[in-house]
Coordinates of C-alpha atoms and ligand atoms in Angstrom, one line a residue:
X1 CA 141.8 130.6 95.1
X2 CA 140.5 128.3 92.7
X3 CA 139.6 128.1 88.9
X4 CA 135.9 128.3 89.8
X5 CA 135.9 131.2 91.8
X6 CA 137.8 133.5 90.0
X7 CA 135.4 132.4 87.3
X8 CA 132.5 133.0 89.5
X9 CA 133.7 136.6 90.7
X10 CA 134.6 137.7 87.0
X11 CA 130.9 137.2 86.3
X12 CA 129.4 138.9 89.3
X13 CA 132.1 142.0 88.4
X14 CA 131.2 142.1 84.8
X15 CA 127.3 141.4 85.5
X16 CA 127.7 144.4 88.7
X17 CA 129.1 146.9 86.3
X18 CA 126.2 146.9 84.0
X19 CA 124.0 148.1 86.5
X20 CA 126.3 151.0 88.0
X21 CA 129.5 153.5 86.4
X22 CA 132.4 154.1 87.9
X23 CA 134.1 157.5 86.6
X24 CA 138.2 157.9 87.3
X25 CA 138.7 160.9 86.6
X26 CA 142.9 162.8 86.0
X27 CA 144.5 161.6 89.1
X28 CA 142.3 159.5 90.4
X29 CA 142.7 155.3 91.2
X30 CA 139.9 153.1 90.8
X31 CA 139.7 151.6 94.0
X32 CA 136.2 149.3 94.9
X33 CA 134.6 148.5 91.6
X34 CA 130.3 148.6 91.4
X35 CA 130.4 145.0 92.6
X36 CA 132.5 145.7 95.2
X37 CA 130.6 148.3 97.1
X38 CA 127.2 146.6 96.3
X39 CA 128.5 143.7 98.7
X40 CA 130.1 146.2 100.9
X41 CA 126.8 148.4 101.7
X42 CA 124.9 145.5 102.1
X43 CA 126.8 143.9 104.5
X44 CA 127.4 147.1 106.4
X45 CA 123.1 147.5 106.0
X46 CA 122.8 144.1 107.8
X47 CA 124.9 144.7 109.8
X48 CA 123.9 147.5 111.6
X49 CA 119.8 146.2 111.4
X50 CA 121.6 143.0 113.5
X51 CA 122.9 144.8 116.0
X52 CA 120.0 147.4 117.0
X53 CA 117.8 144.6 116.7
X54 CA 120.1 142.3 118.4
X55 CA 120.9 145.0 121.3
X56 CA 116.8 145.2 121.2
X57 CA 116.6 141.7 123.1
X58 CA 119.8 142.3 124.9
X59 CA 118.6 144.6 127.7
X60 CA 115.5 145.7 129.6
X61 CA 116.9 149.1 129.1
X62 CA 117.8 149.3 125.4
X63 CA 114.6 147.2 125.0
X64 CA 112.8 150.8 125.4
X65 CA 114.7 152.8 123.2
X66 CA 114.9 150.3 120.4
X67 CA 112.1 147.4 119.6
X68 CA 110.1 150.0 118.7
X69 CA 112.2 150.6 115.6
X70 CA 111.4 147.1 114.8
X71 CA 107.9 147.9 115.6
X72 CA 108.1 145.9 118.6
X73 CA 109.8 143.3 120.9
X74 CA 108.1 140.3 118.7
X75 CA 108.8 141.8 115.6
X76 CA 112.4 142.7 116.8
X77 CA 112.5 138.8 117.8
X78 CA 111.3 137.5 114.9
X79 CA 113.7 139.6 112.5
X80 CA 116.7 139.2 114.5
X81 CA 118.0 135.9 113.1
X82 CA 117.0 136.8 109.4
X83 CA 119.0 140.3 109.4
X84 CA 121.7 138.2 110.9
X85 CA 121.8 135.6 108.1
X86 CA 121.4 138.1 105.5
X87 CA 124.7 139.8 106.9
X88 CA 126.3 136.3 106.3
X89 CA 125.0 135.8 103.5
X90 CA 126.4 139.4 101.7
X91 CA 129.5 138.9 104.0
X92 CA 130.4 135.3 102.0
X93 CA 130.2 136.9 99.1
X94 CA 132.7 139.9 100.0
X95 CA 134.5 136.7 101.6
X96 CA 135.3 135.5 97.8
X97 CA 135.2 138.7 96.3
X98 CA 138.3 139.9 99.2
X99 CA 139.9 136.3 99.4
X100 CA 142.8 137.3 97.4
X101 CA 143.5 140.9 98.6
X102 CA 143.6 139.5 102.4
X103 CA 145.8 137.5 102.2
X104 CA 148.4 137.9 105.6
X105 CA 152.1 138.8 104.3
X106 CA 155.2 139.3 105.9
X107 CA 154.3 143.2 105.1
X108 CA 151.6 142.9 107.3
X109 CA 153.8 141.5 109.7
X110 CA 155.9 144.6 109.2
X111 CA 153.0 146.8 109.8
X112 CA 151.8 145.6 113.0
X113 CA 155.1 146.1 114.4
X114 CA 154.4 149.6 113.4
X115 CA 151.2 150.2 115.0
X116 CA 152.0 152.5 117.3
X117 CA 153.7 154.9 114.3
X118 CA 150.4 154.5 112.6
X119 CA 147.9 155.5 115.4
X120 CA 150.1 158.1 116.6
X121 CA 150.5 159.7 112.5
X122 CA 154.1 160.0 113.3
X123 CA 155.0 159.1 109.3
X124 CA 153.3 161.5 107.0
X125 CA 153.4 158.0 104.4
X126 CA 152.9 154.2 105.0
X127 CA 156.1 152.7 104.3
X128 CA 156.7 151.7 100.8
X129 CA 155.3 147.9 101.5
X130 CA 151.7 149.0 102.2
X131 CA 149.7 146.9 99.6
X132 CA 145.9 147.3 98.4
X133 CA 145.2 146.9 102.2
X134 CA 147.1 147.2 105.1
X135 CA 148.0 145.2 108.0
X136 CA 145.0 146.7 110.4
X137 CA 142.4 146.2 107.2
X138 CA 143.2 143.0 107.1
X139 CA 142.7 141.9 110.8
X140 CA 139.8 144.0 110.5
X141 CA 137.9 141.2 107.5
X142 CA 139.4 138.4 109.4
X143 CA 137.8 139.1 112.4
X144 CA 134.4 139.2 110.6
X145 CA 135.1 136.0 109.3
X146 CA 135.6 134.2 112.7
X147 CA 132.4 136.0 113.7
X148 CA 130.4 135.6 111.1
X149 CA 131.0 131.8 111.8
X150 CA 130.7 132.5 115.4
X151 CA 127.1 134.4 115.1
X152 CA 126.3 131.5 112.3
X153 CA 126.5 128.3 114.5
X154 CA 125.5 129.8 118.1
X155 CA 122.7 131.7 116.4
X156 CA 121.4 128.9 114.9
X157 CA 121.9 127.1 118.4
X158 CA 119.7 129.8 120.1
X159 CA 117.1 130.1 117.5
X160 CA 116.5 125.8 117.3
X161 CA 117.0 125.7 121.1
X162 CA 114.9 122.7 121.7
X163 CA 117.3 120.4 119.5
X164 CA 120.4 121.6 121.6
X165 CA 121.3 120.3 125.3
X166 CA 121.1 123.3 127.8
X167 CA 124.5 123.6 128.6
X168 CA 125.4 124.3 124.7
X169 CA 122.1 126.9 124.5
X170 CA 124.0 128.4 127.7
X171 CA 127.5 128.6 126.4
X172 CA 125.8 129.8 122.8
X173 CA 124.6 132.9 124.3
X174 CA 128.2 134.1 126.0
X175 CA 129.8 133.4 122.4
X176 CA 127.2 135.3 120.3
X177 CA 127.4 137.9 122.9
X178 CA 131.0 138.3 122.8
X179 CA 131.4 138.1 119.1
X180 CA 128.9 140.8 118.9
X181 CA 130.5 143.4 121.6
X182 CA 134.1 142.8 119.7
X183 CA 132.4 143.4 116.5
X184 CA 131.2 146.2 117.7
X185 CA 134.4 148.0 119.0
X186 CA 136.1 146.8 115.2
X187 CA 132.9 148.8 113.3
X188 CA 133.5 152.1 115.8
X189 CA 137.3 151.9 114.5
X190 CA 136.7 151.3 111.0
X191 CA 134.3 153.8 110.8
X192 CA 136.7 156.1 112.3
X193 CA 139.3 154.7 110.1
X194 CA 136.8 155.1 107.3
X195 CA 136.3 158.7 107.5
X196 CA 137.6 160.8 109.8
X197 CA 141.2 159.4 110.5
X198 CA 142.0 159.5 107.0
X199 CA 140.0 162.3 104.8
X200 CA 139.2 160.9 101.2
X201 CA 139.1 156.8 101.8
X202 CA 135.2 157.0 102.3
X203 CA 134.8 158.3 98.8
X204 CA 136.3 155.4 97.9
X205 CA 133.0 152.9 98.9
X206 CA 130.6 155.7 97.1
X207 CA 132.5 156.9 94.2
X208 CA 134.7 153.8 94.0
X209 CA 137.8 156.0 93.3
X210 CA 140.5 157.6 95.4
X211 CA 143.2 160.2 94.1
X212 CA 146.8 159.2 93.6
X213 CA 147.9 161.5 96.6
X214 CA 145.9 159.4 98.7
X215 CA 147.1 156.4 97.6
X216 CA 150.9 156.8 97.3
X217 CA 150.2 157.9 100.8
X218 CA 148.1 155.1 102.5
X219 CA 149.0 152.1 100.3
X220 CA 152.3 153.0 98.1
X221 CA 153.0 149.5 96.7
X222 CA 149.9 149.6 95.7
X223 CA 149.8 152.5 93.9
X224 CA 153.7 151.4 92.2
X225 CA 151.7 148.4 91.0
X226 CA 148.3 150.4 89.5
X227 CA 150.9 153.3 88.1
X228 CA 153.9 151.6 87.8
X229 CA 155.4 155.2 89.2
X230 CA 157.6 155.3 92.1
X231 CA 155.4 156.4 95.4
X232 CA 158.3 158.0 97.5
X233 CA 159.6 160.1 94.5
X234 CA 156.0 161.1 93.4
X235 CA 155.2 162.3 96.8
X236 CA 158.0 164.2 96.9
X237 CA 158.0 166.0 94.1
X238 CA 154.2 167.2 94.8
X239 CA 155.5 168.3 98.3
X240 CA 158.0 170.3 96.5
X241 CA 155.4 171.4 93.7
X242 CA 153.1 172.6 97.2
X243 CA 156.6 174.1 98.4
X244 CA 157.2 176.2 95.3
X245 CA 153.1 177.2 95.1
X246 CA 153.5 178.6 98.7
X247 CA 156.4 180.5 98.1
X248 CA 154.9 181.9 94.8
X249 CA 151.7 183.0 96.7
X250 CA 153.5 184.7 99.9
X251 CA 156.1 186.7 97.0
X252 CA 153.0 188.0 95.2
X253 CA 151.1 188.7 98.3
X254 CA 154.0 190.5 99.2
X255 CA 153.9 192.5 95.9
X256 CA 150.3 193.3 96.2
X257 CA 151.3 195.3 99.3
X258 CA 154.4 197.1 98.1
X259 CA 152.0 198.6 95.4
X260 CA 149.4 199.5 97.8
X261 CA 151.6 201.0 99.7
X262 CA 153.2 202.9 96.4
X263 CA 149.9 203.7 95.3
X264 CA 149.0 205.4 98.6
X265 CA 149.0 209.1 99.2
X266 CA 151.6 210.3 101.2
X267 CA 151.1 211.1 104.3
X268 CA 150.4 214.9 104.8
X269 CA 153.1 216.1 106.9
X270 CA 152.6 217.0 110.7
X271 CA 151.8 220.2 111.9
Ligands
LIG1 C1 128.4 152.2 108.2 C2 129.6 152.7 108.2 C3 130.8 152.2 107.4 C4 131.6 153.0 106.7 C5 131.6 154.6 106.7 C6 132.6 152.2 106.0 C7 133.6 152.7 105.2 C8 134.5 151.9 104.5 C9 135.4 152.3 103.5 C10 135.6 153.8 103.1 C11 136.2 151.3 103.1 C12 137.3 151.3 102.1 C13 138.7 151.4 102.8 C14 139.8 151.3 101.7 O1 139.5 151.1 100.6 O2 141.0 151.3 102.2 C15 135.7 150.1 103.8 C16 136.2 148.8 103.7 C17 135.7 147.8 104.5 N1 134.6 147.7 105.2 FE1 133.4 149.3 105.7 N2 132.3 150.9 106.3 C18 131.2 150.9 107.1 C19 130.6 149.7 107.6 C20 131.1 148.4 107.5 C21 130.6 147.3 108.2 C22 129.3 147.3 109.1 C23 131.4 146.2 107.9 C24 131.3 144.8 108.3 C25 130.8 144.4 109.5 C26 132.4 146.7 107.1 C27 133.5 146.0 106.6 C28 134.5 146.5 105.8 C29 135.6 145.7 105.4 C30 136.0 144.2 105.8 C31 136.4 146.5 104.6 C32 137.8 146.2 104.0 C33 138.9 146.3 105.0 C34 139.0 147.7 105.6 O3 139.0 148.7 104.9 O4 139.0 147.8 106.9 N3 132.2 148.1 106.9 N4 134.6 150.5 104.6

């Protein structure tokens, strides 16, 4: 990355965090500063309004459930092409602001050759080389990119028709198709991925923290480089701090009921 964008992103950081907190609290991480998840909302805002409204002049059928969100088929036209340059517009910046972060390792390598461990939840915690973002993250931005470049030129194409010859109007509309459907079945994942899949990483785009279990568990060399604490040997000595609350609670459970049963009257005897 150059001189000039670090310089630039510094800035918009600094400028971002005057406008919003961020509180970490005892064992928490910060994870996406203000600036951060500004860019991040607004591309996934864009997003979203370019693919109803996009899926609006798609088909006949979706036509009726969805141009009247857009308060119509013209309107739904007309915005189209702005909701999709605002969405590559937010999406450069994250593009700067993510540069570094994304960049492809030989971790990531790693971790794609652990895929299947990762989908099935076989390992209770990433392996150790799990940076700020993992391998699947990663091809995740990377695939925006190519799209967002994708939806940039053949949109443009489409929208300017009458510069472009037929055949490259034709071969426009397969492309921007395409790019949308496989953007489409990356945002179901990451929304999964987002939420559901892994309880406590959504906080981390609203409150912009996450808490140290979380990450020694979904990014560990991360969290060695934020804490400079071992990830493996932390985990494992709040697995056995869990173990020894567990057996505390089930011994005075167990208590409880032996002074019940003390404290009961006896039994009157049987006639
Ligand atoms: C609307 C629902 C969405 C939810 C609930 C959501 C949630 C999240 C969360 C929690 C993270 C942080 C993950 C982490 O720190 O490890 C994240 C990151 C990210 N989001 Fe979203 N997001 C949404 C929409 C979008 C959209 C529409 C895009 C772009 C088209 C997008 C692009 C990204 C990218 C590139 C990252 C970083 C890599 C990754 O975590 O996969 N998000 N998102």
């Amino acid at each position: 990355m150059s001189g000039s964008v670090e310089r630039f992103d510094e800035r918009a950081r600094r400028e971002a965090s005057r406008y919003g907190r961020t509180v970490v609290r005892r064992g928490e991480l910060l994870r996406h500063p203000v600036y951060t998840r500004v860019l991040h909302w607004s591309v996934a805002i864009f997003f979203v309004l370019s693919l109803l409204s996009g899926f609006a002049l798609y088909s006949p059928w979706l036509f009726r459930w969805l141009a009247p969100l857009f308060g119509g088929g013209t309107m739904a036209r007309f915005l189209h092409p702005w909701f999709g340059l605002a969405f590559d517009l937010a999406f450069l910046f994250q593009f700067v602001n993510w540069l570094a972060p994304m960049a492809w390792t030989k971790a990531d390598r790693r971790w794609l050759r652990r895929i299947k461990e990762y989908t099935t939840n076989e390992e209770k915690v990433e392996a150790e080389d799990v940076g700020f973002f993992n391998g699947g993250q990663k091809l995740y931005f990377w695939a925006i990119v190519v799209s967002g470049v994708l939806f940039l030129v053949t949109g443009l194409l489409l929208w300017f028709d009458d510069a472009a010859p037929r055949w490259l109007v034709a071969l426009s509309y397969v492309v921007h198709d395409i790019a949308a459907l496989v953007m489409l079945g990356g945002f179901v994942i990451h929304v999964y991925e987002g939420t559901a899949a892994a309880p406590g990483t959504f906080r981390s785009m609203t409150d912009g923290t996450v808490s140290e279990d979380w990450a020694w568990t979904h990014h560990p060399a991360w969290y060695r480089d934020v804490t400079g604490r071992d990830p493996r040997e932390d985990y494992e000595r709040a697995r056995r701090r869990l173990a020894g609350r567990e057996r505390a609670a089930v011994a005075w459970e167990r208590e409880q009921d032996e002074r019940e049963r003390a404290a009961a009257p006896e039994e009157p005897p049987e006639l």
